[in-house]
PDB file of C-alpha atoms in Angstrom:
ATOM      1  CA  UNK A 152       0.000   0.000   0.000  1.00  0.00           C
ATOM      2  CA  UNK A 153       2.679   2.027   0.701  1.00  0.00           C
ATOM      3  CA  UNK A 154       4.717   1.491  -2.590  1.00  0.00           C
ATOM      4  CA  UNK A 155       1.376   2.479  -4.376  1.00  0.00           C
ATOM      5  CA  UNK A 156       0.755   5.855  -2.562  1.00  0.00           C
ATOM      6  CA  UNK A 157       4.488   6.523  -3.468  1.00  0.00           C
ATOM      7  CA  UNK A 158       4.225   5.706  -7.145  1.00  0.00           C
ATOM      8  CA  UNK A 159       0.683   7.225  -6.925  1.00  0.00           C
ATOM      9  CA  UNK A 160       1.958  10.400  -6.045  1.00  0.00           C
ATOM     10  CA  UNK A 161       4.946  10.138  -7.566  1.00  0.00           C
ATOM     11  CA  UNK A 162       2.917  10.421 -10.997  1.00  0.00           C
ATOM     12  CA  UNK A 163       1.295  13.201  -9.661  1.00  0.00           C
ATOM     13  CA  UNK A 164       4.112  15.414  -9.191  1.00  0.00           C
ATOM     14  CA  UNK A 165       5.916  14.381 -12.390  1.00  0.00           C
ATOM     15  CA  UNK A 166       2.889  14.586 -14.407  1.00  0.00           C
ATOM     16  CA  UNK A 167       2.289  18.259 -12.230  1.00  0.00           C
ATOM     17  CA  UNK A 168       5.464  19.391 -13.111  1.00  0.00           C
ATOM     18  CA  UNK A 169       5.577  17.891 -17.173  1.00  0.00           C
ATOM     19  CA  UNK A 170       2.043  20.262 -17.452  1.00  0.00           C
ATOM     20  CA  UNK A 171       4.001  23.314 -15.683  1.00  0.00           C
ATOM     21  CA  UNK A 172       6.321  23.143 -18.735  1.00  0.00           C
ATOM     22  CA  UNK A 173       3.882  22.626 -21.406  1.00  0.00           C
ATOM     23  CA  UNK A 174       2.360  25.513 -20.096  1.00  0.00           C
ATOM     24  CA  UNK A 175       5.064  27.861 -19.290  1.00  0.00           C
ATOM     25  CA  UNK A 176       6.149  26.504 -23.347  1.00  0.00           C
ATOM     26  CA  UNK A 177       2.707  27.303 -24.962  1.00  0.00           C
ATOM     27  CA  UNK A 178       2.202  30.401 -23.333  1.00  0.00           C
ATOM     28  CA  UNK A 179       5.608  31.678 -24.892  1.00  0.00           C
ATOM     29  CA  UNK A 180       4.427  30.029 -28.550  1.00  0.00           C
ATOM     30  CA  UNK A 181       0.833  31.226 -27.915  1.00  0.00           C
ATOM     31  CA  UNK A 182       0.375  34.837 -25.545  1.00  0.00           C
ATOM     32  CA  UNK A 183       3.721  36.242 -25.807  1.00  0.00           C
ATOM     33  CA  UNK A 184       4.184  39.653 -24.846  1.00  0.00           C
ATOM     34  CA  UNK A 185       4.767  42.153 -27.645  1.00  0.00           C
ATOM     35  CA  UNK A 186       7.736  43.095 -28.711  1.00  0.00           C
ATOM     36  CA  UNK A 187       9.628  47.003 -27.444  1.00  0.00           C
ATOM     37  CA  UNK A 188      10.165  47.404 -31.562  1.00  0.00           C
ATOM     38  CA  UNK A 189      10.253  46.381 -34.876  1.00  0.00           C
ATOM     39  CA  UNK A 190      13.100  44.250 -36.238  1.00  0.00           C
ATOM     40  CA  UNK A 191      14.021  43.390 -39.213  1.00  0.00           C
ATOM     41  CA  UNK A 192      16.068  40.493 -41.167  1.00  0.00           C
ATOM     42  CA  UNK A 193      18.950  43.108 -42.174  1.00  0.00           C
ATOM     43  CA  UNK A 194      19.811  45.249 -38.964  1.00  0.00           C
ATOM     44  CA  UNK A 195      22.492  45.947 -38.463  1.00  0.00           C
ATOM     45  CA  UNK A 196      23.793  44.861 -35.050  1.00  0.00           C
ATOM     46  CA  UNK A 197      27.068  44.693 -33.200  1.00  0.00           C
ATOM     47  CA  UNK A 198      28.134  41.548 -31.740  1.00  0.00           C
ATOM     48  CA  UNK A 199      29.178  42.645 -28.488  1.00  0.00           C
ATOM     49  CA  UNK A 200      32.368  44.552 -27.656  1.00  0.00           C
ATOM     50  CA  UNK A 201      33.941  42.970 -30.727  1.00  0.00           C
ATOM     51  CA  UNK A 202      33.524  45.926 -33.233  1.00  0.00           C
ATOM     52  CA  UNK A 203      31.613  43.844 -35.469  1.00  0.00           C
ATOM     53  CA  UNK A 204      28.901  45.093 -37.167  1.00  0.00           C
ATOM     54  CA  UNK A 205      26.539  42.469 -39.433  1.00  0.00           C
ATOM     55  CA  UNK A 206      23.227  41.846 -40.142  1.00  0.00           C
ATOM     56  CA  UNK A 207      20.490  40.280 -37.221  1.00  0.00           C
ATOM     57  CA  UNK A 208      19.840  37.191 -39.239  1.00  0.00           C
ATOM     58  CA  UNK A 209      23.215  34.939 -40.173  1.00  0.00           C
ATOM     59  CA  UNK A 210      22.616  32.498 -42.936  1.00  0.00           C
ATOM     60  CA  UNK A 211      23.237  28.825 -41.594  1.00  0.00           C
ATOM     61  CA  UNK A 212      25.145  26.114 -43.713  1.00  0.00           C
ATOM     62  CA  UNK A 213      24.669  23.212 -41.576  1.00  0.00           C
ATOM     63  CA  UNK A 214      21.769  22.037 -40.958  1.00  0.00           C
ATOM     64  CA  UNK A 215      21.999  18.475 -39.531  1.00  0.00           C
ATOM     65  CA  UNK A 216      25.496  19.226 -40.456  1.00  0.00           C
ATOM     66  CA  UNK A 217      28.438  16.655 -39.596  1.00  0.00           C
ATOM     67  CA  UNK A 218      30.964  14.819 -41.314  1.00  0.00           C
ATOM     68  CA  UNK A 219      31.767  17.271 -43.608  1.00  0.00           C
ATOM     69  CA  UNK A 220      28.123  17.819 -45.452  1.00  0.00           C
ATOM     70  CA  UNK A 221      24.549  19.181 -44.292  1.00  0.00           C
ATOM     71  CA  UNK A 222      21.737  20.253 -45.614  1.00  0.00           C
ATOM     72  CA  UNK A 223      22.763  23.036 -47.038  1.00  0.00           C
ATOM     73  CA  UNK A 224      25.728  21.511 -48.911  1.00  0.00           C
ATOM     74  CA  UNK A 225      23.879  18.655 -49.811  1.00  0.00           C
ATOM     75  CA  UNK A 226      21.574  20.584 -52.593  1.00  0.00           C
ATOM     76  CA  UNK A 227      24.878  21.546 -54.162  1.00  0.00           C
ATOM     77  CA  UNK A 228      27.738  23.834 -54.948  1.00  0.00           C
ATOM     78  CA  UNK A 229      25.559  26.342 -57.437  1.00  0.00           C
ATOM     79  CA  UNK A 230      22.064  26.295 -54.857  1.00  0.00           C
ATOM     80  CA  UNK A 231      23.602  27.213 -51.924  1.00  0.00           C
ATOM     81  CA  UNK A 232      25.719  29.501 -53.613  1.00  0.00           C
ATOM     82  CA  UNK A 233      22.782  31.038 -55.242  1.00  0.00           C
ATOM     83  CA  UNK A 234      21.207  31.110 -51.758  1.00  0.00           C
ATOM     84  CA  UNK A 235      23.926  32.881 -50.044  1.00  0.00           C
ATOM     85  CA  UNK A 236      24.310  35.454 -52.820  1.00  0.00           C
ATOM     86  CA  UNK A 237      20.215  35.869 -53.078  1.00  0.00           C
ATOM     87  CA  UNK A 238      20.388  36.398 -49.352  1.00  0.00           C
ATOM     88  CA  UNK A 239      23.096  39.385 -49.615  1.00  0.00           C
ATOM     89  CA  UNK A 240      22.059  40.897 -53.021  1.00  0.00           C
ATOM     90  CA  UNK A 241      17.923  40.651 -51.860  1.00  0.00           C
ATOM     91  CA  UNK A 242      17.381  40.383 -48.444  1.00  0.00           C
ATOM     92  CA  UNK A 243      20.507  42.476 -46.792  1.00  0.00           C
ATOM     93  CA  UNK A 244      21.955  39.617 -44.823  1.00  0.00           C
ATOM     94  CA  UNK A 245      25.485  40.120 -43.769  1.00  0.00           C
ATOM     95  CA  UNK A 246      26.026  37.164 -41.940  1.00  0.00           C
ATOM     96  CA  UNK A 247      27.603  33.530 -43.248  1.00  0.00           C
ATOM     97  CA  UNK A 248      27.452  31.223 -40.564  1.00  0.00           C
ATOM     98  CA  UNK A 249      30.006  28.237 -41.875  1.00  0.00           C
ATOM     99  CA  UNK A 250      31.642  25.267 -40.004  1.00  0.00           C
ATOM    100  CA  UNK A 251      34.605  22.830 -41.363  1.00  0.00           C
ATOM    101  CA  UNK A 252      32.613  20.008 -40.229  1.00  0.00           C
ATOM    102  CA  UNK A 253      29.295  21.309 -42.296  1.00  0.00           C
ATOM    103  CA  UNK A 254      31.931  21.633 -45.682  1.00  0.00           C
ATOM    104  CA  UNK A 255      30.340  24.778 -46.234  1.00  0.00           C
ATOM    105  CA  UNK A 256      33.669  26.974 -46.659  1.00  0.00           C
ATOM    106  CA  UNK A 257      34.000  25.998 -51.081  1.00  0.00           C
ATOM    107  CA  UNK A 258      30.733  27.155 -50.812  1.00  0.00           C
ATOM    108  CA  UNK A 259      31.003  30.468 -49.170  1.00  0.00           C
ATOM    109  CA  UNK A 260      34.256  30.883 -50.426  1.00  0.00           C
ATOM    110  CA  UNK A 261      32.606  30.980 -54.287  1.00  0.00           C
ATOM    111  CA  UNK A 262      29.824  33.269 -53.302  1.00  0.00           C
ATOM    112  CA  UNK A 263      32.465  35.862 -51.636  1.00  0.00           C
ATOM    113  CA  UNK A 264      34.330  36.150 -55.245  1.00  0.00           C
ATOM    114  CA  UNK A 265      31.304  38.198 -56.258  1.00  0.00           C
ATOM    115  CA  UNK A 266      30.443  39.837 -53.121  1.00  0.00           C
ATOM    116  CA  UNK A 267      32.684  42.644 -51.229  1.00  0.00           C
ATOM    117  CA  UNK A 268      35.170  41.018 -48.536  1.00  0.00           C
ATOM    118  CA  UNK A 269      34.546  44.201 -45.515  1.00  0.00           C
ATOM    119  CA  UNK A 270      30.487  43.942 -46.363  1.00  0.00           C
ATOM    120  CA  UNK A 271      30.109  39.832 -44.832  1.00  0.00           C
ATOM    121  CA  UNK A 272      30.534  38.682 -41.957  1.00  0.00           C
ATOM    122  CA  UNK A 273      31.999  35.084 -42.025  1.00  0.00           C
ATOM    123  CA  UNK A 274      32.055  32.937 -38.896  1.00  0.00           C
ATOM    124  CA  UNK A 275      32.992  29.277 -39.138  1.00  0.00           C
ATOM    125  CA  UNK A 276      34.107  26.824 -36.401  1.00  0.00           C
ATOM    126  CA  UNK A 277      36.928  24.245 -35.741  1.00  0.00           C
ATOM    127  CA  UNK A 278      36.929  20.637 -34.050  1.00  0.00           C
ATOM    128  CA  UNK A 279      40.087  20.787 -33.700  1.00  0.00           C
ATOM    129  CA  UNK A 280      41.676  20.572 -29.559  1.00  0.00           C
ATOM    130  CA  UNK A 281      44.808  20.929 -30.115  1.00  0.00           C
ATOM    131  CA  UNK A 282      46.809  24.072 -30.551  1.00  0.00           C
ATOM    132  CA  UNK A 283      49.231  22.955 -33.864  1.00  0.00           C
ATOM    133  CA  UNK A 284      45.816  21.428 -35.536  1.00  0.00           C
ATOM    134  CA  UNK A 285      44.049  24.631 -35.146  1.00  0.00           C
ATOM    135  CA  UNK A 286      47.022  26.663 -36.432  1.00  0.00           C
ATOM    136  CA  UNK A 287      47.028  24.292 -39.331  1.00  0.00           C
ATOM    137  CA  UNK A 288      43.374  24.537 -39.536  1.00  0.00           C
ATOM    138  CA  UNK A 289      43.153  28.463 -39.996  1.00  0.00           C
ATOM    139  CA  UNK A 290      45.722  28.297 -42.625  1.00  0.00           C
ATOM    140  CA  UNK A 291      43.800  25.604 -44.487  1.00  0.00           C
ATOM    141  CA  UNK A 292      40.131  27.513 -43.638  1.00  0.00           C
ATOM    142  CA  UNK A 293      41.427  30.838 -45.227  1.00  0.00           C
ATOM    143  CA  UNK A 294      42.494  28.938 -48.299  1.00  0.00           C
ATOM    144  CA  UNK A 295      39.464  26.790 -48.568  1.00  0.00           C
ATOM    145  CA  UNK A 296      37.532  30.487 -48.281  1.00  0.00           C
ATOM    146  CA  UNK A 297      39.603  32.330 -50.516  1.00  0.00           C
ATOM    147  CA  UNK A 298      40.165  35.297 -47.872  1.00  0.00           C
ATOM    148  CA  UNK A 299      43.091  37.032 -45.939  1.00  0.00           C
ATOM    149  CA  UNK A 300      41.215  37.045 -42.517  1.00  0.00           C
ATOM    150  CA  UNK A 301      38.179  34.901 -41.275  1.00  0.00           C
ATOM    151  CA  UNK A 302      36.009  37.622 -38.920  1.00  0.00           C
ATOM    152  CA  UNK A 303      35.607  34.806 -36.067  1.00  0.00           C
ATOM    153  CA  UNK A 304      36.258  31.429 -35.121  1.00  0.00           C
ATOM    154  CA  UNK A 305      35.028  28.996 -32.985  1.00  0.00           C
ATOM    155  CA  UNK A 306      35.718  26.328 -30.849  1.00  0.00           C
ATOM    156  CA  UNK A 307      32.900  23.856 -32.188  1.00  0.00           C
ATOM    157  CA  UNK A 308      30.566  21.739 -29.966  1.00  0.00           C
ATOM    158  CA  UNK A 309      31.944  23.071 -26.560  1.00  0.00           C
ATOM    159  CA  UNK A 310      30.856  20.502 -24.013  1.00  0.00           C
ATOM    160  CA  UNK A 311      33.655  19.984 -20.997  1.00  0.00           C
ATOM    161  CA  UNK A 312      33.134  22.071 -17.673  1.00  0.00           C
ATOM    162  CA  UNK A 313      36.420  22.480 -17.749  1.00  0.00           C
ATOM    163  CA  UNK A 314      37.034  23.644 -21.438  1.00  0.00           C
ATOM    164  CA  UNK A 315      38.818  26.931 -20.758  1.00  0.00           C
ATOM    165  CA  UNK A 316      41.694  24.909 -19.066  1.00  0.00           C
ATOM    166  CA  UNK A 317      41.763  21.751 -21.099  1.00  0.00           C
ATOM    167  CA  UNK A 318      41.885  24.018 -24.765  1.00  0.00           C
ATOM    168  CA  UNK A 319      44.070  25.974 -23.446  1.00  0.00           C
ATOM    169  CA  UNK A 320      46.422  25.895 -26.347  1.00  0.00           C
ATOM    170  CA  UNK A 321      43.625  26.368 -28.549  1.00  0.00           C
ATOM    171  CA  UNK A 322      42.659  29.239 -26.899  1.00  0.00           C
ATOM    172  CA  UNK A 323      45.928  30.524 -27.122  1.00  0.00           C
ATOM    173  CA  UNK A 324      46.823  29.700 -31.182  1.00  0.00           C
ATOM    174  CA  UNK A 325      43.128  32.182 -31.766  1.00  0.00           C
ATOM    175  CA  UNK A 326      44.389  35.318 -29.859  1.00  0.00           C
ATOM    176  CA  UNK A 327      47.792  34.491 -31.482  1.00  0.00           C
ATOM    177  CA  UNK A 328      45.654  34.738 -34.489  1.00  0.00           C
ATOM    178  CA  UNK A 329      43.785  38.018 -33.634  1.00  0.00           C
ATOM    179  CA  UNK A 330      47.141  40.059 -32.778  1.00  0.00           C
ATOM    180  CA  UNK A 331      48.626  39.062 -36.047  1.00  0.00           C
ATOM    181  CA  UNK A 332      44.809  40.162 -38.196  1.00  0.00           C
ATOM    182  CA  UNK A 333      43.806  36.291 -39.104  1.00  0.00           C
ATOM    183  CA  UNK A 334      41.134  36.402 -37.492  1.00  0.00           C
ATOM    184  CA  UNK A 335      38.884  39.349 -35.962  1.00  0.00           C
ATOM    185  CA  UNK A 336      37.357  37.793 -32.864  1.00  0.00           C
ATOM    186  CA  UNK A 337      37.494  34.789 -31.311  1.00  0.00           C
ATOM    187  CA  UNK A 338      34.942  32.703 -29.338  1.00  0.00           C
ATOM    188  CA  UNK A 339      33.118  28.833 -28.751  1.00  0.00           C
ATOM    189  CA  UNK A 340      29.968  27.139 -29.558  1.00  0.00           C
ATOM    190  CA  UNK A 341      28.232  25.710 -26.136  1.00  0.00           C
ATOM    191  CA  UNK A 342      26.343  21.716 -25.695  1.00  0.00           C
ATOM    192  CA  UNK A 343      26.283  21.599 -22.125  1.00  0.00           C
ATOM    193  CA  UNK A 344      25.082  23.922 -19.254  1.00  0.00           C
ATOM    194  CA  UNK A 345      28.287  23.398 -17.785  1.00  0.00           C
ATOM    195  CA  UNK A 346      30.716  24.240 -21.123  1.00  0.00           C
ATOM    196  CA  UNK A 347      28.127  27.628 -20.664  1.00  0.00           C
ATOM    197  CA  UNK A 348      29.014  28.219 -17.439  1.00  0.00           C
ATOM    198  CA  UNK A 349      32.638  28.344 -18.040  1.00  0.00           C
ATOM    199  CA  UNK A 350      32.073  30.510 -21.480  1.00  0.00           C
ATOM    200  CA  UNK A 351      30.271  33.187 -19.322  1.00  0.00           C
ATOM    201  CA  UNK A 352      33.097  33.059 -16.520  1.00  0.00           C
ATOM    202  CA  UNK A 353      35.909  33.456 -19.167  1.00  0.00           C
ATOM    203  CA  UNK A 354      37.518  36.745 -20.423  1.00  0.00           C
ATOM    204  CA  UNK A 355      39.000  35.191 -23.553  1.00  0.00           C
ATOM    205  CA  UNK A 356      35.046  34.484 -25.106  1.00  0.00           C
ATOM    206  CA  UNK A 357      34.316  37.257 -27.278  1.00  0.00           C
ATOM    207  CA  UNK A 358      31.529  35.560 -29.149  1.00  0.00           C
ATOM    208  CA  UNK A 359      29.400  32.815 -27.447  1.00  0.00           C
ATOM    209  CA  UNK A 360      27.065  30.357 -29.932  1.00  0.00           C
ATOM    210  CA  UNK A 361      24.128  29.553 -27.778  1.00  0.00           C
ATOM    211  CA  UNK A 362      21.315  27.648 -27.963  1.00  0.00           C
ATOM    212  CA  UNK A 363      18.083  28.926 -27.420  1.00  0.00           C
ATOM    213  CA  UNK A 364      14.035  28.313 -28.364  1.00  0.00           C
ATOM    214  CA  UNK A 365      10.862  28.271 -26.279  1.00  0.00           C
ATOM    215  CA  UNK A 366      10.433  24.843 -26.015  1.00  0.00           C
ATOM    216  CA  UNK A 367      13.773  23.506 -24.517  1.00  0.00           C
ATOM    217  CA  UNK A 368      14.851  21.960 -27.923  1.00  0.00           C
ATOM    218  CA  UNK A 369      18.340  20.683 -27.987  1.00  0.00           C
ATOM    219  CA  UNK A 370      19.336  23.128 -25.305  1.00  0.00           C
ATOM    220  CA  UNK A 371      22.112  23.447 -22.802  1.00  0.00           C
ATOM    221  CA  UNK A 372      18.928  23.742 -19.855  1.00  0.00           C
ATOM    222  CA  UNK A 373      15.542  25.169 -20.014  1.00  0.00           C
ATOM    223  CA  UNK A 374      15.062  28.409 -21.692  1.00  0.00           C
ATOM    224  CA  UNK A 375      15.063  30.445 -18.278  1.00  0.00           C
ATOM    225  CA  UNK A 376      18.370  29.074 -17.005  1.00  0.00           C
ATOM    226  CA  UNK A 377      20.058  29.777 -20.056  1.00  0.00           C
ATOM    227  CA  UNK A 378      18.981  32.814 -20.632  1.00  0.00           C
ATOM    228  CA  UNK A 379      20.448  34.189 -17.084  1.00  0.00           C
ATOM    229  CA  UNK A 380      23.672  32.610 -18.125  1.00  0.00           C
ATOM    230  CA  UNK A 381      23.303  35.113 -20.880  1.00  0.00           C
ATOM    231  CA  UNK A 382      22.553  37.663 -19.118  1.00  0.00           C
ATOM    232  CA  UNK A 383      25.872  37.447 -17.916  1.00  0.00           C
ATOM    233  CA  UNK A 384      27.677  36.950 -20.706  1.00  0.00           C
ATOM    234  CA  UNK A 385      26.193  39.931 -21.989  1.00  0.00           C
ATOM    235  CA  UNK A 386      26.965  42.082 -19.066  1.00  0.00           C
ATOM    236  CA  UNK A 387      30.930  41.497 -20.361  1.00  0.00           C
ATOM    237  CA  UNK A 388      30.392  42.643 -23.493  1.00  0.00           C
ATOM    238  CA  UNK A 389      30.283  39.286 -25.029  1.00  0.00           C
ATOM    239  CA  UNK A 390      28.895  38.935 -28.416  1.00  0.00           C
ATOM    240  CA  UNK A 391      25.664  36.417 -28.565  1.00  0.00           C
ATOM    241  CA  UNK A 392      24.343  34.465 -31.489  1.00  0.00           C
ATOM    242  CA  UNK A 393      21.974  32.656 -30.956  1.00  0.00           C
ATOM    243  CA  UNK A 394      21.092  28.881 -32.946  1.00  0.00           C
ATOM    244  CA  UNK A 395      18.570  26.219 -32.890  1.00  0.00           C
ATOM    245  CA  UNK A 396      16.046  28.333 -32.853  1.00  0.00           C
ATOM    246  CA  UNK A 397      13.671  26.097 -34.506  1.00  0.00           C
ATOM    247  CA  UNK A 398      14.727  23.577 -32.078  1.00  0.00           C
ATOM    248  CA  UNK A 399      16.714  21.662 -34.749  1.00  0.00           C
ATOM    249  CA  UNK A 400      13.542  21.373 -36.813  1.00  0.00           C
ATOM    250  CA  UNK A 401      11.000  20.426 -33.641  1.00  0.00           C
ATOM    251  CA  UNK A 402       9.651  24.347 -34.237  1.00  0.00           C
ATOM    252  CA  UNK A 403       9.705  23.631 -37.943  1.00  0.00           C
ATOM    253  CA  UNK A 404       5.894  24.280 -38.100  1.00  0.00           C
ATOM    254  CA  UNK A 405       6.072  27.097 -35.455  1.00  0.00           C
ATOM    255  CA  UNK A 406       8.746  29.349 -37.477  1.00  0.00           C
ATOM    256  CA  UNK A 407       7.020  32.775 -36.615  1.00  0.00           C
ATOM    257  CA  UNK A 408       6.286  32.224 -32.906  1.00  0.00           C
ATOM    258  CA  UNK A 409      10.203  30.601 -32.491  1.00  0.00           C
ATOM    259  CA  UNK A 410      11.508  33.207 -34.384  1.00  0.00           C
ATOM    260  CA  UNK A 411       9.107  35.995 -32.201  1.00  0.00           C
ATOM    261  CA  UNK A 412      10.593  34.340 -28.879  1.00  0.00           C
ATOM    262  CA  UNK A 413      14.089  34.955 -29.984  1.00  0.00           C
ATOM    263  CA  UNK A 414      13.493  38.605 -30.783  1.00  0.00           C
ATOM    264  CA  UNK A 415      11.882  39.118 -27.719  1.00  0.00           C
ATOM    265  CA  UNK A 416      14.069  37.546 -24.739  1.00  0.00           C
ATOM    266  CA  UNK A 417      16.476  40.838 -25.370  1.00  0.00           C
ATOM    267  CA  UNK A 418      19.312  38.660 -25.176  1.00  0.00           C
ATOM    268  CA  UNK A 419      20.657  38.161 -28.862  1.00  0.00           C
ATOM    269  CA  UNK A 420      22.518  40.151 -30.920  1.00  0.00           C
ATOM    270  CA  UNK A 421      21.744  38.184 -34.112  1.00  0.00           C
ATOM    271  CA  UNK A 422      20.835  34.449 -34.518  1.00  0.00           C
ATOM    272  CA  UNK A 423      21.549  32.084 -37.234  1.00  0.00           C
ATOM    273  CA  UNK A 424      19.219  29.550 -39.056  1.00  0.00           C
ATOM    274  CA  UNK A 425      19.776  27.054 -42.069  1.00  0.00           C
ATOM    275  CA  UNK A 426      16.859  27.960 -44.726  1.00  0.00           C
ATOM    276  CA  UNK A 427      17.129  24.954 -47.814  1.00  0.00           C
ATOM    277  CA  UNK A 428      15.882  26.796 -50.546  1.00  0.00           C
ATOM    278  CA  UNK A 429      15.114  30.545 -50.951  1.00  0.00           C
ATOM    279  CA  UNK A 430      11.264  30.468 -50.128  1.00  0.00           C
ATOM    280  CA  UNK A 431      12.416  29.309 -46.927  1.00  0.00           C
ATOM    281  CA  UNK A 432      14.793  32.293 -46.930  1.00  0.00           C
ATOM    282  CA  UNK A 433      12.009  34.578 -48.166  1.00  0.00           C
ATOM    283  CA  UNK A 434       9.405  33.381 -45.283  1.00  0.00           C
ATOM    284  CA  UNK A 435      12.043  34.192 -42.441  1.00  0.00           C
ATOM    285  CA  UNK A 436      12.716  37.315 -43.243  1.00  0.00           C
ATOM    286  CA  UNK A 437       9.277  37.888 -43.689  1.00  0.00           C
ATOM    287  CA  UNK A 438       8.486  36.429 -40.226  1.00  0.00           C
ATOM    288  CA  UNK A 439      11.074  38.420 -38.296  1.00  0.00           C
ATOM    289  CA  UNK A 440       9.328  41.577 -39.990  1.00  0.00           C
ATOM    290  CA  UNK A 441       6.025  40.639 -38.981  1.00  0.00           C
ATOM    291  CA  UNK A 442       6.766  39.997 -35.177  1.00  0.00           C
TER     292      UNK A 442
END
């Protein structure tokens, strides 16, 4: 009888707490509150204390992206060209959001032969923990993109507590990099509250890759608890991008209230998504407009 009243109970509170979240999740999707302004696509914002001035929307390449392919890549060298190009020349976006482990950088690198070098932004990441493969790795990246600098890097897919000690050689190769004019910022990409944590506790993060949608989606925590991480990170002048905003595809159907969400926490100075063809493209700038 016992055991039963436990379990009994048990279920209550789980099942409670599951419907708290639901809740607290459709109210964001559903009543949100409205937003202080209007936004658009093509702001221009400044990511942090970094200097760097882009557009509010970056243009993902790598979507389900690993192994050296995604999404993006996978319709092809002249479509995603096209798409990056379309999304400068039509919509004002700024921002190419590239990874080595995506295979995005041929890509980008042929749609930056016909668009000004100092008018794009172009992020891209490394895998890399060791300080002579990242050194290699920015030599090779500038090659594969056809440029003299790369405006910031990344440590990719961040997930250690102890990160800032472990990649410590890392770290060190990317400021190396900055003093000499490689690269303009340096930064990491979070997947773990705890890789977060450190991010917002360290000096050397100029621009943190977080994770962030109203539903929890392949996120570091729940929304709230990674959004007061931000807060911090913020508060030092940190720059913050924000990705998964979709929720890797579980907000899919739900594009204008995930993309409202984002806009409204205050905490983002741009985010990034992956669009596949250029309706997609069309219908988020379109939705950022119309929250």
């Amino acid at each position: 009888m016992l055991r039963r009243d436990f379990l009994r109970r048990s279920t209550r509170t789980v099942g409670a707490a599951l419907l708290a979240c639901s809740s607290i999740a459709r109210a964001a999707l559903l009543e949100p509150d409205p937003l202080p302004q209007k936004f658009q696509a093509q702001d221009e914002v400044t990511l942090g204390h970094t200097g760097i001035r882009t557009s509010r929307l970056a243009m993902g390449t790598g979507t389900i992206g690993f192994g050296g392919s995604s999404n993006q890549t996978r319709l092809g060298t002249s479509p995603l060209t096209r798409l990056l190009l379309d999304g400068y020349n039509n919509n004002g976006l700024r921002f190419f959001d590239s990874a080595d482990s995506y295979g995005s950088h041929p890509y980008v690198a042929e749609a930056l032969k016909q668009i000004p070098r100092d008018k794009v932004t172009v992020l891209t990441k490394t895998d890399t923990r060791d300080a002579a493969g990242v050194r290699a790795d920015l030599d090779r990246y500038r090659k594969e993109l056809g440029v003299d600098y790369i405006d910031i890097v990344l440590i990719h897919c961040v997930t250690e507590a102890d990160w800032t000690t472990r990649y410590r050689g890392v770290m060190d190769v990317l400021s190396e990099a900055k003093q000499k004019g490689i690269i303009r910022a340096h930064g990491v990409s979070c997947h773990s509250l705890s890789a977060l944590k450190a991010a917002a506790a360290s000096p050397w993060v100029e621009v943190d890759l977080v994770r962030l949608n109203p539903i929890g989606s392949h996120m570091d925590a729940d929304p709230a608890t990674v959004i007061s991480v931000i807060k911090q990170m913020r508060a030092q002048g940190k720059g913050i991008v924000g990705m998964k905003i979709l929720g890797q595809g579980d907000l899919r159907d739900k594009p204008a209230e995930a993309i409202r969400y984002a806009l409204g926490t205050g905490v983002l100075d741009a985010f990034t998504i992956g669009a596949e063809s250029q309706r997609e493209q069309n219908n988020l700038i379109q939705r950022v407009a119309a929250a």
